[in-house]
Tab-separated table of C-alpha atoms and ligand atoms in Angstrom:
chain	number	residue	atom	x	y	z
L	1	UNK	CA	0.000	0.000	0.000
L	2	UNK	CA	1.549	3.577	-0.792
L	3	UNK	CA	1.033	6.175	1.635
L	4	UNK	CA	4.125	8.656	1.496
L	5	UNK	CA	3.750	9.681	-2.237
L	6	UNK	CA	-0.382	10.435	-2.600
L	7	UNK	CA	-1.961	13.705	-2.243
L	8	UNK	CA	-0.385	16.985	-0.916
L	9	UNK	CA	2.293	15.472	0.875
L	10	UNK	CA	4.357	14.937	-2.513
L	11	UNK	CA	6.964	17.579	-2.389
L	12	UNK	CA	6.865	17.859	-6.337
L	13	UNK	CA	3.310	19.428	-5.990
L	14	UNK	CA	2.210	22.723	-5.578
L	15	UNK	CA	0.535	22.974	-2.185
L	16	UNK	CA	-3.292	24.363	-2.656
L	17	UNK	CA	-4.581	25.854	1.036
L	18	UNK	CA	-8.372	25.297	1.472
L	19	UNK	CA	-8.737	27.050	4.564
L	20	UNK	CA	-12.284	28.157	3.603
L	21	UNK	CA	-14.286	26.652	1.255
L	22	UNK	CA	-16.658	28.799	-0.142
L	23	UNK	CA	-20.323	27.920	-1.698
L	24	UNK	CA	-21.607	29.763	-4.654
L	25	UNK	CA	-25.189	28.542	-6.078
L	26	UNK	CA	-24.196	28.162	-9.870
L	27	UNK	CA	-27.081	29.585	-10.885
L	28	UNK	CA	-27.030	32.969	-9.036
L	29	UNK	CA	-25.199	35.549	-10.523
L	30	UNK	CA	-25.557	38.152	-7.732
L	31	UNK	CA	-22.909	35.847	-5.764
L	32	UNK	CA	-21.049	34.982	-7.991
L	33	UNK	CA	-20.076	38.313	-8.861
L	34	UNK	CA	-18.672	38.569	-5.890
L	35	UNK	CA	-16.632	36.297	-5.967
L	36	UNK	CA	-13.602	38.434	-6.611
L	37	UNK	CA	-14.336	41.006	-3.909
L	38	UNK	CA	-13.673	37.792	-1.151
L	39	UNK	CA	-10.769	36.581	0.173
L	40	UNK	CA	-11.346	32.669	0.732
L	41	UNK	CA	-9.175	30.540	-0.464
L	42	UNK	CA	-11.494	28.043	-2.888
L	43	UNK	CA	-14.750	28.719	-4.010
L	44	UNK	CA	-16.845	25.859	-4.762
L	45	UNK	CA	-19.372	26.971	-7.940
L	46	UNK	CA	-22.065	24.452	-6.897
L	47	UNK	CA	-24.520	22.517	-9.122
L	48	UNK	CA	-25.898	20.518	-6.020
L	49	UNK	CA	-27.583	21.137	-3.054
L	50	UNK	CA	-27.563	24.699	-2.990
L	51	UNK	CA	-29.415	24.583	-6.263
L	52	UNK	CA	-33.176	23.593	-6.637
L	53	UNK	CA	-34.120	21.070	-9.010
L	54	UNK	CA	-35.480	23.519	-11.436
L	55	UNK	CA	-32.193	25.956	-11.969
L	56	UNK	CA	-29.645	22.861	-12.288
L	57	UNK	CA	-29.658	24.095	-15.772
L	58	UNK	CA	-29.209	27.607	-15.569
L	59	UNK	CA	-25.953	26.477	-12.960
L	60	UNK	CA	-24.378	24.648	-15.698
L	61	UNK	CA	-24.321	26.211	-18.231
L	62	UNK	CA	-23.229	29.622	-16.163
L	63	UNK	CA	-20.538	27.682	-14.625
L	64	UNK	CA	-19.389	26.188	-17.986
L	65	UNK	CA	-19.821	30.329	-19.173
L	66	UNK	CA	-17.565	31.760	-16.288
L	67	UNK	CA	-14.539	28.693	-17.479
L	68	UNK	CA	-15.252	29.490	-21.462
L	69	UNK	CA	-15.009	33.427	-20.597
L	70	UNK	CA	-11.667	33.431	-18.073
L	71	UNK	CA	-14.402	35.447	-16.079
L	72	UNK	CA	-12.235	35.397	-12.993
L	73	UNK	CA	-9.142	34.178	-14.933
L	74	UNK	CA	-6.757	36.871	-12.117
L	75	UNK	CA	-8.460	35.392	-9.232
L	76	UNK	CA	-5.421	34.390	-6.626
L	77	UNK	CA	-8.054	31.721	-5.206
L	78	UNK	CA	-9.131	28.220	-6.437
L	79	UNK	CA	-12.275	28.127	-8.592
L	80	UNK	CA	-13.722	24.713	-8.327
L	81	UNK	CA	-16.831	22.820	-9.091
L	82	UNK	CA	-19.032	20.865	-7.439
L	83	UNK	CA	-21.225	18.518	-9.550
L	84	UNK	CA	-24.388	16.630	-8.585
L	85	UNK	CA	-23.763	13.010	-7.017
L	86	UNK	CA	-23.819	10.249	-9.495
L	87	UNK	CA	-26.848	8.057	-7.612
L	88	UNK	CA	-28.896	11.428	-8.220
L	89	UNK	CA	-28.554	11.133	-11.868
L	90	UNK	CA	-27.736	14.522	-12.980
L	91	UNK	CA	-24.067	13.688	-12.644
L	92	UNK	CA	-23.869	13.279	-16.641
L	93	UNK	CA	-25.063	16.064	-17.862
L	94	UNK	CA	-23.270	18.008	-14.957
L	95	UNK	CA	-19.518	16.589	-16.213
L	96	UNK	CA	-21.100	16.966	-20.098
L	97	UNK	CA	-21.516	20.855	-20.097
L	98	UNK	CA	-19.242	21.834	-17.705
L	99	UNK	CA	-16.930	20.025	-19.309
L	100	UNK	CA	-16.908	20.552	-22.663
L	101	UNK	CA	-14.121	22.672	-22.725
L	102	UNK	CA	-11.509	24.246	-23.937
L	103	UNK	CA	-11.314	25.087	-20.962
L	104	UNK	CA	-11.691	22.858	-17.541
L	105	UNK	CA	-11.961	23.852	-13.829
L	106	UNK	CA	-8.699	23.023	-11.719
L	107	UNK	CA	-10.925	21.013	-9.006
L	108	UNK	CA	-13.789	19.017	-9.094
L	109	UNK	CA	-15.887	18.207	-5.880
L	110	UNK	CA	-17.738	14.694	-6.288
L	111	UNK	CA	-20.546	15.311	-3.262
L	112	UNK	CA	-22.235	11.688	-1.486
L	113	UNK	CA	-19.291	9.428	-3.154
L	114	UNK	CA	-20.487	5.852	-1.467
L	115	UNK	CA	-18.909	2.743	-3.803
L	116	UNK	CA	-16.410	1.785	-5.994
L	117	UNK	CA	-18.712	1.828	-8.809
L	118	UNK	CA	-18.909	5.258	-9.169
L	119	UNK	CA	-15.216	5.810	-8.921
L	120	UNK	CA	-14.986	3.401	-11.857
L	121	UNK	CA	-18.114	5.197	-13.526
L	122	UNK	CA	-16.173	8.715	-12.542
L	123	UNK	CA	-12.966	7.712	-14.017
L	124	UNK	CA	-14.469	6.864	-17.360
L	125	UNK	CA	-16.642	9.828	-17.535
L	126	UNK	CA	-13.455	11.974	-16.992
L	127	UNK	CA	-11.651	10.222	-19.363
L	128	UNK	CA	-14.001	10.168	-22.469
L	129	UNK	CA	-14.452	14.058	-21.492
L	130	UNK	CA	-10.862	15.436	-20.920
L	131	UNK	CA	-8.631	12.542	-22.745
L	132	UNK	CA	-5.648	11.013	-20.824
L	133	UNK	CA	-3.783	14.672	-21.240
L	134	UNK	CA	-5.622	16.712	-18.487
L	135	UNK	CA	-5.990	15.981	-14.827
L	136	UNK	CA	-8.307	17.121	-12.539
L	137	UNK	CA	-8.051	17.872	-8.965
L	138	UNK	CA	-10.598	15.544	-7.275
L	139	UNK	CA	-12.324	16.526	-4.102
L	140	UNK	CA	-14.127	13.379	-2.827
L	141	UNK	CA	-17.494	14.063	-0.130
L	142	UNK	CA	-18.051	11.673	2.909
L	143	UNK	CA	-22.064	12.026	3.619
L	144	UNK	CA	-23.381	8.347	4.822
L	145	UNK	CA	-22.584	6.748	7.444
L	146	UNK	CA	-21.598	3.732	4.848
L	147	UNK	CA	-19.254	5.761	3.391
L	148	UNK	CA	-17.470	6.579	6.658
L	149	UNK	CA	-17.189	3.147	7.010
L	150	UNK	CA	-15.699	2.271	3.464
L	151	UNK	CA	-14.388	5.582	3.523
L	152	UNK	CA	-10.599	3.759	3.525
L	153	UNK	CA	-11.431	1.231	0.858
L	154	UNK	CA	-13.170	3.811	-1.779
L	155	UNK	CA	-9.993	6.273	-0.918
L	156	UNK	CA	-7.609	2.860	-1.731
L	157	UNK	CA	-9.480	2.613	-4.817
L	158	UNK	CA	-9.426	6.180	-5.674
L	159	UNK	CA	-5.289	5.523	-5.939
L	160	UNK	CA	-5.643	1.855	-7.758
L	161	UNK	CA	-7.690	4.404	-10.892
L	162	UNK	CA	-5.367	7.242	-10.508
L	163	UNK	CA	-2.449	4.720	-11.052
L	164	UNK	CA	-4.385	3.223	-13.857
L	165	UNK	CA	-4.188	6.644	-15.827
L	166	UNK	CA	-7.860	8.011	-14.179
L	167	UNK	CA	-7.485	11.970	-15.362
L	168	UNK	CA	-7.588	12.520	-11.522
L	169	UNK	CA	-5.563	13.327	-8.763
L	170	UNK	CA	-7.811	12.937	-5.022
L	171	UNK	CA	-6.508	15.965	-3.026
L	172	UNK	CA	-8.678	16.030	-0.560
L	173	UNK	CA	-12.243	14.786	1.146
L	174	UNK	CA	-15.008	17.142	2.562
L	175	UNK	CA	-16.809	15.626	5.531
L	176	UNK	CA	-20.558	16.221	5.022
L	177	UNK	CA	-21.929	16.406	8.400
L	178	UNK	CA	-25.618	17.434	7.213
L	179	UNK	CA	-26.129	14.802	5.238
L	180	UNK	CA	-24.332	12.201	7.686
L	181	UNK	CA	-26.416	13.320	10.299
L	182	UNK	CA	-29.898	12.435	8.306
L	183	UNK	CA	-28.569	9.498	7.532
L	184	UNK	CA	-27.737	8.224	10.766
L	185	UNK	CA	-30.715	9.812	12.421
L	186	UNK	CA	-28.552	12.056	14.504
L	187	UNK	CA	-29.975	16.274	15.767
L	188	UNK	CA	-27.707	18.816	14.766
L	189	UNK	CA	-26.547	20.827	17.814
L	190	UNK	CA	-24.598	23.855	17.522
L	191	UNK	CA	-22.111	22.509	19.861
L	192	UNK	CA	-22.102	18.955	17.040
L	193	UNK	CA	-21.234	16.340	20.149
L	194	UNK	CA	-23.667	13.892	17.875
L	195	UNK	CA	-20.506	14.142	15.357
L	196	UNK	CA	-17.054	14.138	17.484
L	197	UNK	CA	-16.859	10.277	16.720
L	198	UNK	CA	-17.638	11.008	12.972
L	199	UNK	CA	-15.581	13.477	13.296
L	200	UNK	CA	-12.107	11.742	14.304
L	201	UNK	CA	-12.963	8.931	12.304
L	202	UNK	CA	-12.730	11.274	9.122
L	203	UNK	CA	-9.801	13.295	9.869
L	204	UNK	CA	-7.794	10.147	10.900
L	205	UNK	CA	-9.018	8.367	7.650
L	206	UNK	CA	-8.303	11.535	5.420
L	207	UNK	CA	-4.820	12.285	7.200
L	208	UNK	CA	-3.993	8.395	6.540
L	209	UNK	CA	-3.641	8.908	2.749
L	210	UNK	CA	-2.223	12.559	3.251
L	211	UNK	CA	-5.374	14.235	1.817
L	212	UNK	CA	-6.552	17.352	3.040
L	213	UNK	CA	-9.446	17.329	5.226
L	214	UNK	CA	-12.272	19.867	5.143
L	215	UNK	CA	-14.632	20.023	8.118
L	216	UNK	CA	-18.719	20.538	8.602
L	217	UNK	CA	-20.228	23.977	7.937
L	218	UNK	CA	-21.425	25.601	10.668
L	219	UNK	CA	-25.094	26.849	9.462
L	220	UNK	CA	-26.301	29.639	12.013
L	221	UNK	CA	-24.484	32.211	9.584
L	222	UNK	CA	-24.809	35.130	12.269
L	223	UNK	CA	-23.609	33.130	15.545
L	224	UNK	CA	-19.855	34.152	14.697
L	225	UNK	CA	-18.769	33.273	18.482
L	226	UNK	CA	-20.039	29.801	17.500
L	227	UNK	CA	-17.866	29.522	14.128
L	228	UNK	CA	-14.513	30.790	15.823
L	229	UNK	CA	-15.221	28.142	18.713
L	230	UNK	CA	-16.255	25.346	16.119
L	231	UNK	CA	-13.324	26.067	13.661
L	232	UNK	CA	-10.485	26.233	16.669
L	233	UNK	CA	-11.670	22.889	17.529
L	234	UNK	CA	-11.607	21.591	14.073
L	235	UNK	CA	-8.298	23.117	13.126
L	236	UNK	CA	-7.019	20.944	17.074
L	237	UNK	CA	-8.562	18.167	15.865
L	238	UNK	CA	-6.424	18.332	12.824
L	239	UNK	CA	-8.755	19.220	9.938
L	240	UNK	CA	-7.204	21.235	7.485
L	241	UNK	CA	-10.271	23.818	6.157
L	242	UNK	CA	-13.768	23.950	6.341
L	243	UNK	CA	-16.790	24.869	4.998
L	244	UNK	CA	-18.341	28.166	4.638
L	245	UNK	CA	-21.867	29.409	3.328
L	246	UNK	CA	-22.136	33.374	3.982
L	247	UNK	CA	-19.167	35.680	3.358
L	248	UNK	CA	-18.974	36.939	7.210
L	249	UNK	CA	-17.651	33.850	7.600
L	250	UNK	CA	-14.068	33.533	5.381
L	251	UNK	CA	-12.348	35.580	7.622
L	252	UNK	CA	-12.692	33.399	11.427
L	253	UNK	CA	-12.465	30.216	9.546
L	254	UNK	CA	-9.365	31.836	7.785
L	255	UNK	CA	-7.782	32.835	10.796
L	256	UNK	CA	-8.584	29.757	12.290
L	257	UNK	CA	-6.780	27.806	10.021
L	258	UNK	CA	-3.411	29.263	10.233
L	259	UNK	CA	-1.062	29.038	12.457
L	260	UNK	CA	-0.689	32.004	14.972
L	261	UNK	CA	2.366	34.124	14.773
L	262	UNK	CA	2.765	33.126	18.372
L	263	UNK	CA	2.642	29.260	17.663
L	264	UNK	CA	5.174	29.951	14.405
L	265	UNK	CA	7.805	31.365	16.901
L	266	UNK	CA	6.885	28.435	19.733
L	267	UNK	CA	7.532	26.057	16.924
L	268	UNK	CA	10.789	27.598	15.840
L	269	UNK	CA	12.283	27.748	19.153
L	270	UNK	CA	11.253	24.291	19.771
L	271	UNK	CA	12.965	22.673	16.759
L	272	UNK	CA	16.149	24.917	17.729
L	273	UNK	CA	16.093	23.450	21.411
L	274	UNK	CA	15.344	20.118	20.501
L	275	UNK	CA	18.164	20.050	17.842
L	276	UNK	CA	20.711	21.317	20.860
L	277	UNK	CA	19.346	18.898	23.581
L	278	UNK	CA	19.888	16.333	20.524
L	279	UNK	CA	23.827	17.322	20.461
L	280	UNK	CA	24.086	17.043	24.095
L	281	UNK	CA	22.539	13.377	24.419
L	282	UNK	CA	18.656	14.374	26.036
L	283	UNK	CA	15.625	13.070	23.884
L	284	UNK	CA	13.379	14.394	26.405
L	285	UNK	CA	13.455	17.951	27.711
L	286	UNK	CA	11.492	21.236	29.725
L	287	UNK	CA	10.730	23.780	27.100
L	288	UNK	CA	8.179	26.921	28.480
L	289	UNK	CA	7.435	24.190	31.240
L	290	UNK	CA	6.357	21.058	29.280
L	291	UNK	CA	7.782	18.298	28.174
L	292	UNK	CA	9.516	17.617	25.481
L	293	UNK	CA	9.816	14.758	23.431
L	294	UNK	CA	10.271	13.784	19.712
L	295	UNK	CA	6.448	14.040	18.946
L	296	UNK	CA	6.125	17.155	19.832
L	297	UNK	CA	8.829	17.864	17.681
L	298	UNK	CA	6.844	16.521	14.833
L	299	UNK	CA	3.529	18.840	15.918
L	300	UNK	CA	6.030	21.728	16.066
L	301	UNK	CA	7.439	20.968	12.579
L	302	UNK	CA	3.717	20.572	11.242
L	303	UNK	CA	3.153	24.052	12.275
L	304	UNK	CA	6.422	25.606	10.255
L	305	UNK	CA	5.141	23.382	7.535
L	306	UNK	CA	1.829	24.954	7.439
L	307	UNK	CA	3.415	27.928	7.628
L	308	UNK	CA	5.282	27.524	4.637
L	309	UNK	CA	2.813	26.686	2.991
L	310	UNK	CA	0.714	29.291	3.523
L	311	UNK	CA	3.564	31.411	3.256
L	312	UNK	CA	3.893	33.223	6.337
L	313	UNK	CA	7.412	31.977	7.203
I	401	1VU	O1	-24.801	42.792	0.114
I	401	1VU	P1	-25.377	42.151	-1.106
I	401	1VU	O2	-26.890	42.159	-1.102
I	401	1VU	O3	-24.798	42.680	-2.385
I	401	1VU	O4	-24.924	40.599	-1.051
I	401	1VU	C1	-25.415	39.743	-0.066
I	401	1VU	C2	-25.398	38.333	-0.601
I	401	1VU	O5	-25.732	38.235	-1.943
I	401	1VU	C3	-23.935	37.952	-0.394
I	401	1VU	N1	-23.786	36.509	-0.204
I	401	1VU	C4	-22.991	35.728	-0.954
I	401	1VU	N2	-22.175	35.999	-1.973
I	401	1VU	C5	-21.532	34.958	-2.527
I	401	1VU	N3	-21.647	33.684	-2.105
I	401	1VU	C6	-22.457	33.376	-1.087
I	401	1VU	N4	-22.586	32.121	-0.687
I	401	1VU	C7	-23.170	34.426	-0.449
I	401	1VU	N5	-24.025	34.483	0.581
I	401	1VU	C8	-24.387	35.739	0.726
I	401	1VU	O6	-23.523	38.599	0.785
I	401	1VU	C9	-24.377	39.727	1.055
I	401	1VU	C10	-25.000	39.539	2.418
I	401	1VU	O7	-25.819	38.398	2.364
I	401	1VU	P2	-27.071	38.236	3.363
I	401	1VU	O8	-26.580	38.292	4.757
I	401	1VU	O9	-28.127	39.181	2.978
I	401	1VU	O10	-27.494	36.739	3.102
I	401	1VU	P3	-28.536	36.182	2.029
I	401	1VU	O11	-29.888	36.189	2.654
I	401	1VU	O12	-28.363	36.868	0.726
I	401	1VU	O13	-28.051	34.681	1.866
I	401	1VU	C11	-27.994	33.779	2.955
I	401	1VU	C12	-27.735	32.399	2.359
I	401	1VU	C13	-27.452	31.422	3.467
I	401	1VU	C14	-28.991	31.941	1.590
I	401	1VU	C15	-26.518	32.516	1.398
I	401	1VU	O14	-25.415	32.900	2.159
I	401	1VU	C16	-26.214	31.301	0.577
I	401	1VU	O15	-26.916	31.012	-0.408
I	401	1VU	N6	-25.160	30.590	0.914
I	401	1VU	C17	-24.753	29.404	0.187
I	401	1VU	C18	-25.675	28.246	0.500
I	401	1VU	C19	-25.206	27.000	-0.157
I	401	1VU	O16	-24.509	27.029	-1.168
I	401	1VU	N7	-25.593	25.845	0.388
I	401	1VU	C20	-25.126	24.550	-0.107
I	401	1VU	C21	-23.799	24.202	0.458
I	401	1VU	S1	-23.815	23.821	2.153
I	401	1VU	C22	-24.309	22.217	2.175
I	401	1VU	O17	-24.542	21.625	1.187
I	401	1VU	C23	-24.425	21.527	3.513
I	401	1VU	C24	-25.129	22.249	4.563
């Protein structure tokens, strides 16, 4: 089984943060001209759920307008897509138009992903649509508690395609707590106990392969005291981004997502102790009154690697 080499852990590839992920309803232009006046890092155009049934239409063919046009062709952020889920049926024609090119989206979010069949059924799509030549950034959704469960085996077999040739590469998975939670019969609180076990499961699972892992969205738009608190703890409990709905939001989750100045200079000064107690013969030592040991060595050298990536080294 590889591990080392998949996803963003492959030095040879360009790191792309996800801090915030940002929905846009395809079909509504009033957001999506705004898209250039926020700062998140991705924006998701969506075809799926925040779209009703009778605009899926209008969403993809404005989508597959905004690629044709370079509409936000000096955007600094990513510009992704999220297509419908293949059990739903409007998959097809979802990949068909927003695909038909010249000109592709970077990222494509595949939302309810449950079996191995629809990787396969993905994987040809993509390839009778872009050809063997392009590759697409593949953002993979966990929504069932079934997929949880296989979530390991369908990631496995997202690697078997992409070594096959599949015009993919699986960067990262999205956990879809909205979804999970119908599907398990769980109530969504704002403080989402019902989901820490979900949660962990996920993160471990996504971390496992070295994809990035993008947490629930927090739906009470205006309780901003509730996002900070909910994106701290997903950011501890090692998610990489998260979700956002409403504008207001990019900034916390943002913030939240990046390591503080504070923790940059904790982390440098750790590495430089731990590298001279390493000289002088002590693999465990007291640095600002804790304990030191070679995993926290690896935590602190996380944090400089975040940093670097994010560039604020
Ligand atoms: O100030 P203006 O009137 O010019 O603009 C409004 C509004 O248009 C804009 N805005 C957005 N712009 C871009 N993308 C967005 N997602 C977005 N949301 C709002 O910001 C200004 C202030 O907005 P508001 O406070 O008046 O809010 P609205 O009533 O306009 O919109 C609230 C909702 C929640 C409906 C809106 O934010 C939205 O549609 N968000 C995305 C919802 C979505 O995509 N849901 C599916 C993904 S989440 C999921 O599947 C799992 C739960």
């Amino acid at each position: 089984m590889r591990l080392i080499t998949y996803g963003n852990e492959n030095a040879t590839k360009k790191y792309t943060p996800r801090r915030a992920m940002m929905y846009v309803p395809g079909n509504d232009w009033k957001k999506i001209n705004k898209i250039s006046s926020m700062g998140a890092d991705s924006f998701i155009l969506d075809c799926e759920d925040g779209v009703a049934l009778n605009r899926k239409d209008e969403a993809r063919s404005n989508i597959q307008k905004i690629f044709q046009e370079k509409m936000f062709s000096v955007l600094k952020s990513e510009l992704s897509v999220r297509i419908n889920s293949i059990e739903s049926g409007l998959c097809k024609k979802d990949l068909e138009t927003i695909l038909k090119g010249p000109i592709f989206p970077s990222t494509l979010h595949l939302p309810k992903m449950e079996t191995k069949v629809q990787l396969d059924w993905l994987a040809q799509e993509l390839e009778s649509l872009l050809g063997k030549n392009h590759n697409i950034k593949l953002i993979v959704f966990v929504e069932s508690a079934r997929a949880l469960l296989d979530m390991k085996e369908l990631i496995q077999h997202c690697f078997t395609l992409m070594d096959q040739g599949a015009p993919f590469n699986l960067e990262a998975a999205v956990f879809g707590s909205d979804d999970f939670c119908a599907d398990i019969g769980a109530t969504r609180t704002p403080e989402a106990k019902e989901l820490i076990y979900s949660r962990q499961h996920f993160v471990t699972c996504a971390k496992a392969y070295r994809l990035q892992a993008i947490d629930l969205v927090y739906i009470n738009f205006k309780d901003m005291d509730g996002l900070l608190r909910q994106s701290v703890e997903g950011a501890q409990m090692g998610f990489t981004g998260k979700q956002v709905i409403h504008p207001s939001q990019i900034e916390i989750v943002q913030q939240a997502f990046s390591p503080s100045k504070e923790k940059i200079q904790w982390a440098r000064e750790l590495v430089q102790s731990f590298d001279q107690h390493q000289q002088s013969g002590k693999g465990a030592f007291t640095f600002h009154g804790n304990m030191i040991d070679m995993p926290l060595l690896l935590q602190a050298r996380n944090i400089l690697k975040m940093a670097d990536r994010l560039d604020q080294n």
